[in-house]
Each structure stands twice: as structure tokens, then as C-alpha cells.
Short mmCIF file of C-alpha atoms in Angstrom, two decimals:
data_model
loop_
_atom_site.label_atom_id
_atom_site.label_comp_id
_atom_site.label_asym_id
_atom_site.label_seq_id
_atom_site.Cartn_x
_atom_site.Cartn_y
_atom_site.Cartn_z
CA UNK A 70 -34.19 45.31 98.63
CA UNK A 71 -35.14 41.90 99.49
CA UNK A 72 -32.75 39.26 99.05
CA UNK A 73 -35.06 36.91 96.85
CA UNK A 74 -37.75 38.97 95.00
CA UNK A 75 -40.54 38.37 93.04
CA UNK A 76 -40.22 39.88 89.59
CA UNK A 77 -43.16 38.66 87.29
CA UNK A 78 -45.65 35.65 87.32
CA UNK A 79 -47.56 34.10 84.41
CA UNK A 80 -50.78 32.08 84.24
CA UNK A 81 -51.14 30.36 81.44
CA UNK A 82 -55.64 31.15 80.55
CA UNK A 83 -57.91 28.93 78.80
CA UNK A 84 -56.55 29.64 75.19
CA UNK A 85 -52.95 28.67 76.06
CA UNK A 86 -49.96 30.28 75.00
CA UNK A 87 -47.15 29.81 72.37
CA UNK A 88 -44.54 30.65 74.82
CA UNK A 89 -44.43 32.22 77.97
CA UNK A 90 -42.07 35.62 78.26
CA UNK A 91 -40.52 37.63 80.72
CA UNK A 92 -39.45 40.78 79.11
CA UNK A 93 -37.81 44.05 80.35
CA UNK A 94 -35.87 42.29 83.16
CA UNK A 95 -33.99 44.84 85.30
CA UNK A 96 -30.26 44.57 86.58
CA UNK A 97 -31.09 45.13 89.70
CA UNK A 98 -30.80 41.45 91.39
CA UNK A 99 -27.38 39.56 90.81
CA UNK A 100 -28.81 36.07 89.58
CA UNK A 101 -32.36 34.72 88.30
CA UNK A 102 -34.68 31.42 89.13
CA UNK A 103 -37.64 30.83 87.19
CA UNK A 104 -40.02 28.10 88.75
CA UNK A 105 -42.25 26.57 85.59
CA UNK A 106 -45.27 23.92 86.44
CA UNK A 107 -45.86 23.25 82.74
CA UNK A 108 -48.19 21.07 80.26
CA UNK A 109 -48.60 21.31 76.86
CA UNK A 110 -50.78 20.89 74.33
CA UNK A 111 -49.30 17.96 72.31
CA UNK A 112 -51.13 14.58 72.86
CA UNK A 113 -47.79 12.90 74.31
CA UNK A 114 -46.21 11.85 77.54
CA UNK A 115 -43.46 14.09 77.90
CA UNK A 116 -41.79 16.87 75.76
CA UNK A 117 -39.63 19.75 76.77
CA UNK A 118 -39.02 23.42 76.42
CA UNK A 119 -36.74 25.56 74.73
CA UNK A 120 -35.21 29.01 75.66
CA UNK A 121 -34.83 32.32 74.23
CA UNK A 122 -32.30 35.17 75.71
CA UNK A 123 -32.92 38.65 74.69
CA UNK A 124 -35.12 37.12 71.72
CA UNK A 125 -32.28 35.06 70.61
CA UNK A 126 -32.02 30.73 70.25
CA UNK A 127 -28.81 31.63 68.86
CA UNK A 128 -25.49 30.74 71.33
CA UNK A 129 -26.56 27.55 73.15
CA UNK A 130 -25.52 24.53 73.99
CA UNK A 131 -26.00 21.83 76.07
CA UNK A 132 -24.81 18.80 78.30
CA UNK A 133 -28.31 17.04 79.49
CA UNK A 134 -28.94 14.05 81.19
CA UNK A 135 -31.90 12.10 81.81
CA UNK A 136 -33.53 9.07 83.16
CA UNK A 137 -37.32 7.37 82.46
CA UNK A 138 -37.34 4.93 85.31
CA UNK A 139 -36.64 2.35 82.80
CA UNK A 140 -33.92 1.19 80.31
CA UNK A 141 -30.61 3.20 80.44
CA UNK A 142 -29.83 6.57 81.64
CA UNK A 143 -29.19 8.99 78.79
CA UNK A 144 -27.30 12.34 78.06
CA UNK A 145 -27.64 14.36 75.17
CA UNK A 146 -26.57 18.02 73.64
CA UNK A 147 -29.66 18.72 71.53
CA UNK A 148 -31.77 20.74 71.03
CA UNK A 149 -28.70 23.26 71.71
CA UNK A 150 -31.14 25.52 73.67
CA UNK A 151 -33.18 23.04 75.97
CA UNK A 152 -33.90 23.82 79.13
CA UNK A 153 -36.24 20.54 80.39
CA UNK A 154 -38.84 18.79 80.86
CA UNK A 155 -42.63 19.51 80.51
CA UNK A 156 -45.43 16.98 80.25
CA UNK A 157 -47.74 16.78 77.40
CA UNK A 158 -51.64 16.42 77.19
CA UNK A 159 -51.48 12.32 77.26
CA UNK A 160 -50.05 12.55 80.64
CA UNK A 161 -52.13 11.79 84.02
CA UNK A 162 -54.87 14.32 84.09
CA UNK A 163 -53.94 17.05 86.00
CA UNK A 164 -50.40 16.51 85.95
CA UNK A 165 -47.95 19.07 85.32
CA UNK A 166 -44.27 19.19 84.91
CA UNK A 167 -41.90 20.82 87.84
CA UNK A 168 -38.75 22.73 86.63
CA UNK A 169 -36.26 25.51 88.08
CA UNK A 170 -34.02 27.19 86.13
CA UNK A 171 -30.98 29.18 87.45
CA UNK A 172 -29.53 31.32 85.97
CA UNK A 173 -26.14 33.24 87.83
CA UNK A 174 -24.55 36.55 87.04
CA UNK A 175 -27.31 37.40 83.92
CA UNK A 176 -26.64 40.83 84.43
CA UNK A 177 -22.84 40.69 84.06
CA UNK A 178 -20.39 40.89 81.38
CA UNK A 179 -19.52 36.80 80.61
CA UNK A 180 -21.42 34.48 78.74
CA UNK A 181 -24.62 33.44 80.48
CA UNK A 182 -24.51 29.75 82.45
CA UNK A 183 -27.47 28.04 83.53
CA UNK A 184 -28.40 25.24 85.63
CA UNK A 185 -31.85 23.46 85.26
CA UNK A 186 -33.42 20.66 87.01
CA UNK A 187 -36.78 19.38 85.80
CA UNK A 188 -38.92 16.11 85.97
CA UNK A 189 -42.21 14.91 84.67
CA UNK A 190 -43.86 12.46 86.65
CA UNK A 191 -47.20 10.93 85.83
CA UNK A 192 -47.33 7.59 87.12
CA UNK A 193 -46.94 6.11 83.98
CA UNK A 194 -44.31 4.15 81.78
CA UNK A 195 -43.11 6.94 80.51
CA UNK A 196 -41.52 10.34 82.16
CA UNK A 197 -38.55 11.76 82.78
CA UNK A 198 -36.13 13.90 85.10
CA UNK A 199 -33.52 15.93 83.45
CA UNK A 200 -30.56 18.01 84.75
CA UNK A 201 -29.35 20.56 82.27
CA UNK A 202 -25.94 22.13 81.92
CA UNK A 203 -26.82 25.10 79.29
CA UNK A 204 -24.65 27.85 78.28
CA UNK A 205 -25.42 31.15 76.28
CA UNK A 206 -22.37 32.42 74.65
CA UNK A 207 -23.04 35.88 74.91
CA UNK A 208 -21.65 38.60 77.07
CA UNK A 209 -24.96 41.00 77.24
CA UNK A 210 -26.87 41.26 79.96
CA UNK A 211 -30.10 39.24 79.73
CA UNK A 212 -32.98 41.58 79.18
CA UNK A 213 -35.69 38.77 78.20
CA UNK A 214 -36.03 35.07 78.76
CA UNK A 215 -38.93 32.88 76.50
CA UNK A 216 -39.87 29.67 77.36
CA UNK A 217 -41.09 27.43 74.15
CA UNK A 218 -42.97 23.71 74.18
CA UNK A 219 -41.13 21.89 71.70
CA UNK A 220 -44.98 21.91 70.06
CA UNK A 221 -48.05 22.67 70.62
CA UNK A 222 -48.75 25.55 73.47
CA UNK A 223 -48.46 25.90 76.71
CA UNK A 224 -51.64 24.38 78.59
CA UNK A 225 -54.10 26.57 80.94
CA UNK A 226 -52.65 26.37 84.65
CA UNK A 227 -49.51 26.04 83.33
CA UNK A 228 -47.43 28.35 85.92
CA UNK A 229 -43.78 30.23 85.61
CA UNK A 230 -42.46 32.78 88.03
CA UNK A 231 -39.82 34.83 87.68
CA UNK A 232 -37.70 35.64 90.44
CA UNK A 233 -34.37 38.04 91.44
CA UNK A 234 -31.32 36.89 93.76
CA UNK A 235 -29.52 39.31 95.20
CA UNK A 236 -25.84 39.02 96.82
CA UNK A 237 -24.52 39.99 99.75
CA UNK B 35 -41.50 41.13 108.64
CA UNK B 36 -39.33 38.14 109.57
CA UNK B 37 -36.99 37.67 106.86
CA UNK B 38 -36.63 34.29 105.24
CA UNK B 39 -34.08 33.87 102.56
CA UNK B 40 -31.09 36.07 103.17
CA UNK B 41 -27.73 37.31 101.48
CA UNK B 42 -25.06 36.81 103.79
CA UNK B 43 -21.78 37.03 102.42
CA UNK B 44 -20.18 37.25 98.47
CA UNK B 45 -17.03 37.11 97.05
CA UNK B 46 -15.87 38.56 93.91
CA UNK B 47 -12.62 37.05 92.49
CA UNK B 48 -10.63 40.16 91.54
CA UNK B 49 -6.40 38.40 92.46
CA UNK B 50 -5.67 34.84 92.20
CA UNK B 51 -6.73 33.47 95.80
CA UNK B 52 -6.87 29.65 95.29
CA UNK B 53 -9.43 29.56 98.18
CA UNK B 54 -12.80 30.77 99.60
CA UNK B 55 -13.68 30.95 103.17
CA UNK B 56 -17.14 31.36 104.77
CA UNK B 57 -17.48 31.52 108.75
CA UNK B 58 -19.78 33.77 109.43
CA UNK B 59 -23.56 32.34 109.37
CA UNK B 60 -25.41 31.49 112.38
CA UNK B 61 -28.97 31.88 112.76
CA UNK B 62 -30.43 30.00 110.13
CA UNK B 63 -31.87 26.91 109.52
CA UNK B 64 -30.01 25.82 105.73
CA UNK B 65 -27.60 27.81 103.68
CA UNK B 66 -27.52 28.14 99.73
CA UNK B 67 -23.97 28.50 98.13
CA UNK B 68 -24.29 29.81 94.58
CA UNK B 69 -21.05 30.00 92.62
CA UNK B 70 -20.06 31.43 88.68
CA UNK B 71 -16.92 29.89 88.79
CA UNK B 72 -13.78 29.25 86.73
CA UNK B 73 -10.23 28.38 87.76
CA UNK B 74 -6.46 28.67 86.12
CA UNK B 75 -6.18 24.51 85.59
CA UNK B 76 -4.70 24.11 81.68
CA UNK B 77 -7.81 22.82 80.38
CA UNK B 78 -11.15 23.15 79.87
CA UNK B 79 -12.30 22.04 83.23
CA UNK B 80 -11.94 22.53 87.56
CA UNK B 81 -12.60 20.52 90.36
CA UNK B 82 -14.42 22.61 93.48
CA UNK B 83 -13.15 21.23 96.56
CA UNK B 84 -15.88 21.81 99.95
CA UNK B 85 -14.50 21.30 103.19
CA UNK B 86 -16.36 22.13 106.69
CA UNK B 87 -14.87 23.32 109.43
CA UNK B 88 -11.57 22.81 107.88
CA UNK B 89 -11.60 18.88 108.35
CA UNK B 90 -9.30 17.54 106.17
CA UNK B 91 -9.64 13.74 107.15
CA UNK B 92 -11.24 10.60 105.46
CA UNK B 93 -14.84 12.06 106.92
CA UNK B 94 -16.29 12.35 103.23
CA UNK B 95 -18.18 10.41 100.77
CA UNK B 96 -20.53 11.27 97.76
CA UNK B 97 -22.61 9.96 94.98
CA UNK B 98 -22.70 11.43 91.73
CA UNK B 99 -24.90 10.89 88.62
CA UNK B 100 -23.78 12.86 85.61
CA UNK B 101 -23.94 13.24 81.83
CA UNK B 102 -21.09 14.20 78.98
CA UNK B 103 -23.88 14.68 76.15
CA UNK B 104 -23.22 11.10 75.02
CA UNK B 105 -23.09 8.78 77.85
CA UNK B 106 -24.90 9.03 81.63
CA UNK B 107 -22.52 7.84 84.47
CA UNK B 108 -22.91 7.08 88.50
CA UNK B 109 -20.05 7.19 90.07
CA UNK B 110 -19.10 6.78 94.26
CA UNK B 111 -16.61 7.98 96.77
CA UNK B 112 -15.60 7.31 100.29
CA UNK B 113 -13.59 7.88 102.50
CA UNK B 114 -12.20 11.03 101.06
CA UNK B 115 -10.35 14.22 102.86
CA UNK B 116 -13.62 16.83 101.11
CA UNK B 117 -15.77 16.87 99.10
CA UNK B 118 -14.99 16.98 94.97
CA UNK B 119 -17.32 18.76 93.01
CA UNK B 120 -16.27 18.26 89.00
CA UNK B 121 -16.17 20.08 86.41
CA UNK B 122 -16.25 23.71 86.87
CA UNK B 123 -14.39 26.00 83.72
CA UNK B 124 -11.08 26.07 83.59
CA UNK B 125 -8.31 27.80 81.57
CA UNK B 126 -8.55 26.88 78.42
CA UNK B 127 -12.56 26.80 78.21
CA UNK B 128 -13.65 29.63 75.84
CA UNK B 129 -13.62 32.92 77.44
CA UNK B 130 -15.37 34.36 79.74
CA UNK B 131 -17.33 31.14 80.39
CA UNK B 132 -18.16 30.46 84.15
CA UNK B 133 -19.79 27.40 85.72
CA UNK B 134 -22.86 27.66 87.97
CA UNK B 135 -22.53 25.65 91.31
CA UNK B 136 -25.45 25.85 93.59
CA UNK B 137 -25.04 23.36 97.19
CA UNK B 138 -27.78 23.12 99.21
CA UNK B 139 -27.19 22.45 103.21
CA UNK B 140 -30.26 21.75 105.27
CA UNK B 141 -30.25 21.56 108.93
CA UNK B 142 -26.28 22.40 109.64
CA UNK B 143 -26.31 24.00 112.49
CA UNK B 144 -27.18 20.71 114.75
CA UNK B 145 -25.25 19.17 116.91
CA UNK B 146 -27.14 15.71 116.12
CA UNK B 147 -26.53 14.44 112.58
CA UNK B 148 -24.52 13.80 110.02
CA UNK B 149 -23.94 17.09 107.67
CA UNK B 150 -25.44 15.97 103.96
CA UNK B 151 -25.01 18.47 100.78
CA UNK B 152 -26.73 18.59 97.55
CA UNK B 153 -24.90 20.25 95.02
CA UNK B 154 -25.33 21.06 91.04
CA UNK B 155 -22.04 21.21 89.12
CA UNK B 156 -22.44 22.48 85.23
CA UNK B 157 -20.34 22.94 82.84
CA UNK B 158 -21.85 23.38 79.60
CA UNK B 159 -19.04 22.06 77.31
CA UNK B 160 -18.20 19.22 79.31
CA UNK B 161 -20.67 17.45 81.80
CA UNK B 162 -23.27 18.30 83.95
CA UNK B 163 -23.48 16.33 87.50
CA UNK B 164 -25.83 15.81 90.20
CA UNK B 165 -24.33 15.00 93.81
CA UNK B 166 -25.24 14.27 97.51
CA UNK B 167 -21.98 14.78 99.73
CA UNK B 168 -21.90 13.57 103.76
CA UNK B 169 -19.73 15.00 105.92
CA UNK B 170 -19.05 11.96 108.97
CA UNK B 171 -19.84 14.59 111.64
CA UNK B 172 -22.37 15.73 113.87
CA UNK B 173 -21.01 18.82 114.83
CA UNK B 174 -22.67 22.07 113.67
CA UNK B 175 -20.86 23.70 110.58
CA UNK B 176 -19.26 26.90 111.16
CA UNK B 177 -16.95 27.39 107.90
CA UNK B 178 -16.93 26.48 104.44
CA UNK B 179 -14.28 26.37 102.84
CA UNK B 180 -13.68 26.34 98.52
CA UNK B 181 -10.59 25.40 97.08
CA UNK B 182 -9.41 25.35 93.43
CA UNK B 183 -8.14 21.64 92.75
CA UNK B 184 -6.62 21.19 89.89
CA UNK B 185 -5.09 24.54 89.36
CA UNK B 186 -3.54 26.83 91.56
CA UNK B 187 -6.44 29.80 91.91
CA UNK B 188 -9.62 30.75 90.84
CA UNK B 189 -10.07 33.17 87.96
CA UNK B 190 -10.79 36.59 88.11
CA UNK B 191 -14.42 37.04 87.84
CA UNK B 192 -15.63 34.37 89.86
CA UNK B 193 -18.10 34.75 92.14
CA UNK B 194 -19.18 32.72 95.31
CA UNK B 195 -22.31 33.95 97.18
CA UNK B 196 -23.76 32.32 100.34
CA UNK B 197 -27.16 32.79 101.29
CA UNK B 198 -29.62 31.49 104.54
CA UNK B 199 -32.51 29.99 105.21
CA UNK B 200 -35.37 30.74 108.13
CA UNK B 201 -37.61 28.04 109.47
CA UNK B 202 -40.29 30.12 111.37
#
């Protein structure tokens, strides 16, 4: 088995999506990346998405922190299950968000850490790049992973690939 | 098929070593070192310590931005005998909660530059941080080392996995 493995791709058609979902997720790797290129559907800048594990948004929580380019750097703890950034349908045309999400040991028997970086970039006053510190506090193996706009749906071209890690 | 990303060597934290050592990876162009990791420090938090090559003198510096959930922070080093990654888990965080590390390495095996790291630190119910790390040292890397800080050893469970990267 290859050490870094494609396991599933979505393409986001012309009628969008709700959420994007990678379901029946093996045990076979040791850790999981998802690469997103994301915009939604909401007539704003920037927005974000939200996870799911194993169908759940139960468990989460959060230490983010962000910064616009302007004003103050921020950190924040909610939404509990926030993963990052995604740009919205008032951004630069064209423009999509770029996020990876890491997740270690999903298959194993701890609570499920994961480590995002994301940014939205548009050339405009407003976007963001976000480094997530999220936690699922549950010690089942992740079977399923959803990825939810905070509104709206998921814009056509809008990208996520699932991939597998495995150790030495 | 050339292979590009590669598993080269994992540990598993199964007695109470207080340090990691990995010296065996030539042949690539940058390394990936993904860690779940925990340690035995009475509280709720670790500090990773990253040496190469076993130097322990003032040859380090780094840069952090991080966030708590309320406030962001930068914050600078020099001078320093390694590298400080903050905060992993530590003994009093909730059980079976590890912290994802992931340090990238490009280009280490010269003999011509300085050695830079970018590393990820999160810890969910604490902070999470963004750093770049340099290393005052042109040589070529040829061990890493990982040392529990605060405590004496790293919990059982942890895991440290180091992987390389090809350049055709």
C-alpha cells in the first residue's frame, strides 16, 4: 500500500450540494487529510464550514484563530465544530477558498484531534486565514466525515479530496 | 513508479521514554513529522522540544502566532538551545486526548542553508499555534530528536511518525 493514498474525490455539479460526505472510510491508513477548494452559495465574503464525524456535530470543540488583514487578530471557540474557512458568492469571481484538514490516528481508540489550516483570499477588504485546533471527544473510529457551509450550499467547482496516511 | 511521499519510520509510545529519536532518512528532498501526542506534565498541557543533530546550543529562534479562544498572540524567541513547540496534552487533560503536531522541513539535506521548520501545534482545550523555527546551521540534518519538556515522558499512546518527500 502506498504511503499517501487517494481515497475519494468530490465535485461539487451545477446544482450544488448541502454538504459534501465521505462515507464508509476504511481503517486501513493510520491518519486522514482532506484538501477542500470551497465556495458557497451565500451572497457574502467569507463564511466557514462545519464538520460531522460518523454523522455526529456532537463532541467538539474548538481553539481558532484568525486574521482579515485588517484590525486585530482574533481567536474564538465557536461554532464548537468548525473546521475553516470557505468563501461565499460575493467574493472575487472565481475565487475559491483553500483548506486542509488533518486528522491523526482516526482509526484508533482516543478521542479524535484535528488540525486545520484554511484561508480565503479574494483581493478584497474582507477575508480571512484561520488555524483550527478541533477536538472530537469520542473514542470510535471515524467511519464518515461531512463538511457543512455555515449556509447556503456548496458552489459548483467546489473541490474536496479525501486522502489516507499510512505509517511506517 | 518512483515513489514520492514515503513512510519512513513510527513510533508508538508503549513505556515512558521521555524522548524520540529519528536518524535514519536520507534520500529525500523534505520530511513530514506527524505526531498524536501527550506527555506526564501535571496539567493540561506539554511543551515538544525539536533538536537536530543533537545541538543543544543558542542556534535556535522561532516565531509563533497563536490563539487561546479569546485572545490571538505573536510571540518571538532567540537564541534558544531547540526548538519549543507549546502546548501538546498533558496529564491532567481529559483522557485519552492527544495533540496533533505536524513540522514540515524542506530542503534539509543541504549543506548550504540555514535549516527552517514549519510546525502546527494543537491542542484543542488550550491554544492552537502556528510556528516557523531556524536552526543557525548549514549542515545537512541527520537526526531529530523529540523531547518531553515539562514532564518527565511521553504518555503511552503517543505516536510520532516521520515521513519523506521526492523532488523528481
Amino acid at each position: 500500500m502506498a504511503t499517501y493514498e487517494k481515497i475519494a474525490t468530490a465535485t461539487v455539479g451545477s446544482g450544488g450540494a448541502s454538504s459534501i460526505d465521505f462515507n464508509t472510510i476504511l481503517a486501513n491508513w493510520t491518519d486522514l487529510q482532506i484538501l477542500l477548494s470551497a465556495r458557497y452559495s451565500t451572497v457574502t465574503l467569507t463564511g466557514y464550514c462545519t464538520a460531522a464525524f460518523n454523522g455526529s456535530t456532537s463532541g467538539f470543540s474548538i481553539r481558532g484563530l484568525y486574521g482579515s488583514g485588517s484590525g486585530t487578530p482574533g481567536s474564538f471557540t465557536t461554532p464548537s465544530n468548525f473546521v475553516g474557512e470557505i468563501v461565499g458568492d460575493n467574493a472575487s469571481p472565481s475565487t475559491f477558498s483553500n483548506l486542509s484538514m488533518y486528522i491523526p490516528n482516526y482509526a484508533g481508540s482516543t478521542n479524535k484531534s484535528y488540525s486545520v489550516d484554511s484561508v480565503g483570499e479574494n483581493n478584497g477588504t474582507t477575508a480571512q486565514a484561520t488555524f483550527t485546533a478541533g477536538i472530537w471527544a469520542n473514542t470510535a473510529a471515524i467511519t464518515s466525515i461531512s463538511l457543512t457551509p455555515n449556509s447556503g450550499n456548496f458552489m459548483q467547482y467546489t473541490t474536496a479530496t479525501l486522502y489516507g496516511i499510512k505509517k511506517a | 513508479m518512483t515513489v514520492t511521499y514515503e513512510a519512513i519510520q513510527s513510533y508508538t509510545i508503549t513505556g515512558s521514554p521521555n524522548t524520540v529519536t529519528f536518524n535514519s532518512f536520507s534520500g529525500y528532498t523534505d520530511l513530514v513529522l506527524v505526531a498524536n501526542a501527550r506527555g506526564n506534565y501535571a496539567d493540561a498541557l506539554g511543551i515538544m522540544r525539536i533538536r537536530f543533530n543533537g545541538d543543544s546550543s543558542s542556534n535556535y529562534s522561532m516565531t509563533q502566532l497563536y490563539g487561546n479562544g479569546s485572545t490571538a498572540t505573536s510571540a518571538r524567541v532567540s537564541n534558544q538551545s531547540s526548538f519549543g513547540l507549546e502546548y501538546t496534552s498533558g496529564n491532567s487533560d481529559t483522557a485519552n486526548v492527544f495533540s496533533p503536531v505536524i513540522i514540515n522541513i524542506q530542503n534539509y539535506s543541504n549543506s548550504t542553508t540555514n535549516k527552517t521548520l514549519l510546525a502546527r501545534t494543537n491542542n484543542a482545550g488550550v491554544r492552537t499555534v502556528a510556528q516557523v523555527g531556524l536552526w543557525r546551521s548549514t549542515s545537512a540534518i541527520t537526526s531529530i530528536t523529540i523531547e518531553e519538556v515539562l514532564g518527565t515522558n511521553w504518555a503511552v499512546g503517543s505516536t510520532f511518525s516521520l515521513y519523506g518527500i521526492k523532488a523528481e
